[in-house]
Amino acid sequence: PVKLKEAYGDHVAFWGGLDTQHILSLARPEEVSEHVKKLLRALAPRGGYVFAAVHNIQPNTPPENILTAFKAAHEFGKYPIG
């Protein structure tokens, strides 16, 4: 995502990034939070990023992971991003 943001970030907006197949459905809450933090640091600086899931949330996803992802986005997604 960093290379895409550097190359196209001034011309397009990015939507998504939250991995619903592997991270959200299978990872521990701490890993979910770290994934969200990395996404925001890569894609959110200078604007042009909408935090969202890449695909549908899988039926086996622990509800705790969903809450963790959006809490992390709220915590780490405040400007200035860093």
C-alpha positions as a Markdown table, in Angstrom:
| # | Residue | x | y | z |
|---|---|---|---|---|
| 1 | Pro | 0.0 | 0.0 | 0.0 |
| 2 | Val | 2.8 | 2.4 | 0.7 |
| 3 | Lys | 4.1 | 2.3 | -2.9 |
| 4 | Leu | 0.6 | 2.8 | -4.3 |
| 5 | Lys | 0.0 | 5.8 | -2.0 |
| 6 | Glu | 3.3 | 7.3 | -3.1 |
| 7 | Ala | 2.6 | 6.8 | -6.8 |
| 8 | Tyr | -1.1 | 7.6 | -7.0 |
| 9 | Gly | -2.1 | 9.2 | -3.7 |
| 10 | Asp | -2.4 | 12.7 | -5.1 |
| 11 | His | -4.8 | 11.5 | -7.9 |
| 12 | Val | -7.0 | 8.8 | -6.4 |
| 13 | Ala | -8.7 | 7.8 | -3.1 |
| 14 | Phe | -8.1 | 4.5 | -1.6 |
| 15 | Trp | -11.0 | 2.4 | -0.1 |
| 16 | Gly | -10.7 | -0.7 | 2.0 |
| 17 | Gly | -7.6 | -2.6 | 3.0 |
| 18 | Leu | -9.0 | -4.4 | 6.1 |
| 19 | Asp | -8.2 | -8.1 | 5.3 |
| 20 | Thr | -11.4 | -10.0 | 6.1 |
| 21 | Gln | -10.1 | -13.4 | 5.0 |
| 22 | His | -7.0 | -13.8 | 7.1 |
| 23 | Ile | -6.6 | -11.0 | 9.6 |
| 24 | Leu | -10.2 | -10.2 | 10.7 |
| 25 | Ser | -11.4 | -13.7 | 10.8 |
| 26 | Leu | -8.4 | -15.6 | 12.1 |
| 27 | Ala | -6.0 | -13.3 | 13.9 |
| 28 | Arg | -5.9 | -12.4 | 17.6 |
| 29 | Pro | -7.3 | -9.0 | 18.5 |
| 30 | Glu | -3.8 | -7.5 | 19.0 |
| 31 | Glu | -2.9 | -8.5 | 15.5 |
| 32 | Val | -6.1 | -7.0 | 14.1 |
| 33 | Ser | -5.3 | -3.7 | 15.9 |
| 34 | Glu | -1.7 | -3.7 | 14.5 |
| 35 | His | -3.0 | -4.4 | 11.0 |
| 36 | Val | -5.3 | -1.4 | 11.2 |
| 37 | Lys | -2.5 | 0.8 | 12.5 |
| 38 | Lys | -0.3 | -0.2 | 9.6 |
| 39 | Leu | -3.0 | 0.5 | 7.1 |
| 40 | Leu | -3.7 | 3.9 | 8.4 |
| 41 | Arg | 0.0 | 4.8 | 8.6 |
| 42 | Ala | 0.4 | 3.7 | 5.0 |
| 43 | Leu | -2.8 | 5.1 | 3.4 |
| 44 | Ala | -4.2 | 7.9 | 5.5 |
| 45 | Pro | -1.5 | 10.6 | 5.5 |
| 46 | Arg | -2.6 | 13.6 | 3.3 |
| 47 | Gly | -6.1 | 12.2 | 3.2 |
| 48 | Gly | -7.7 | 10.2 | 0.4 |
| 49 | Tyr | -8.3 | 7.0 | 2.4 |
| 50 | Val | -11.6 | 5.4 | 3.5 |
| 51 | Phe | -11.1 | 2.7 | 6.1 |
| 52 | Ala | -13.2 | -0.3 | 5.2 |
| 53 | Ala | -13.1 | -4.1 | 4.7 |
| 54 | Val | -11.7 | -5.5 | 1.5 |
| 55 | His | -14.6 | -7.9 | 1.2 |
| 56 | Asn | -17.6 | -9.2 | 3.2 |
| 57 | Ile | -16.9 | -10.0 | 6.8 |
| 58 | Gln | -16.7 | -13.8 | 7.0 |
| 59 | Pro | -19.3 | -15.7 | 9.1 |
| 60 | Asn | -16.6 | -17.2 | 11.3 |
| 61 | Thr | -15.2 | -13.8 | 12.3 |
| 62 | Pro | -15.1 | -13.3 | 16.1 |
| 63 | Pro | -17.2 | -10.2 | 17.0 |
| 64 | Glu | -14.4 | -9.1 | 19.2 |
| 65 | Asn | -12.2 | -8.7 | 16.2 |
| 66 | Ile | -14.7 | -6.6 | 14.4 |
| 67 | Leu | -15.0 | -4.3 | 17.4 |
| 68 | Thr | -11.2 | -4.2 | 17.8 |
| 69 | Ala | -10.8 | -3.2 | 14.1 |
| 70 | Phe | -13.1 | -0.2 | 14.3 |
| 71 | Lys | -11.9 | 0.9 | 17.8 |
| 72 | Ala | -8.3 | 0.8 | 16.4 |
| 73 | Ala | -9.4 | 2.8 | 13.3 |
| 74 | His | -11.0 | 5.4 | 15.6 |
| 75 | Glu | -7.9 | 5.5 | 17.8 |
| 76 | Phe | -5.2 | 5.6 | 15.2 |
| 77 | Gly | -7.1 | 7.3 | 12.4 |
| 78 | Lys | -7.1 | 10.8 | 13.9 |
| 79 | Tyr | -5.1 | 13.4 | 12.0 |
| 80 | Pro | -2.2 | 14.0 | 12.0 |
| 81 | Ile | -1.6 | 10.3 | 11.2 |
| 82 | Gly | 1.8 | 9.1 | 12.5 |
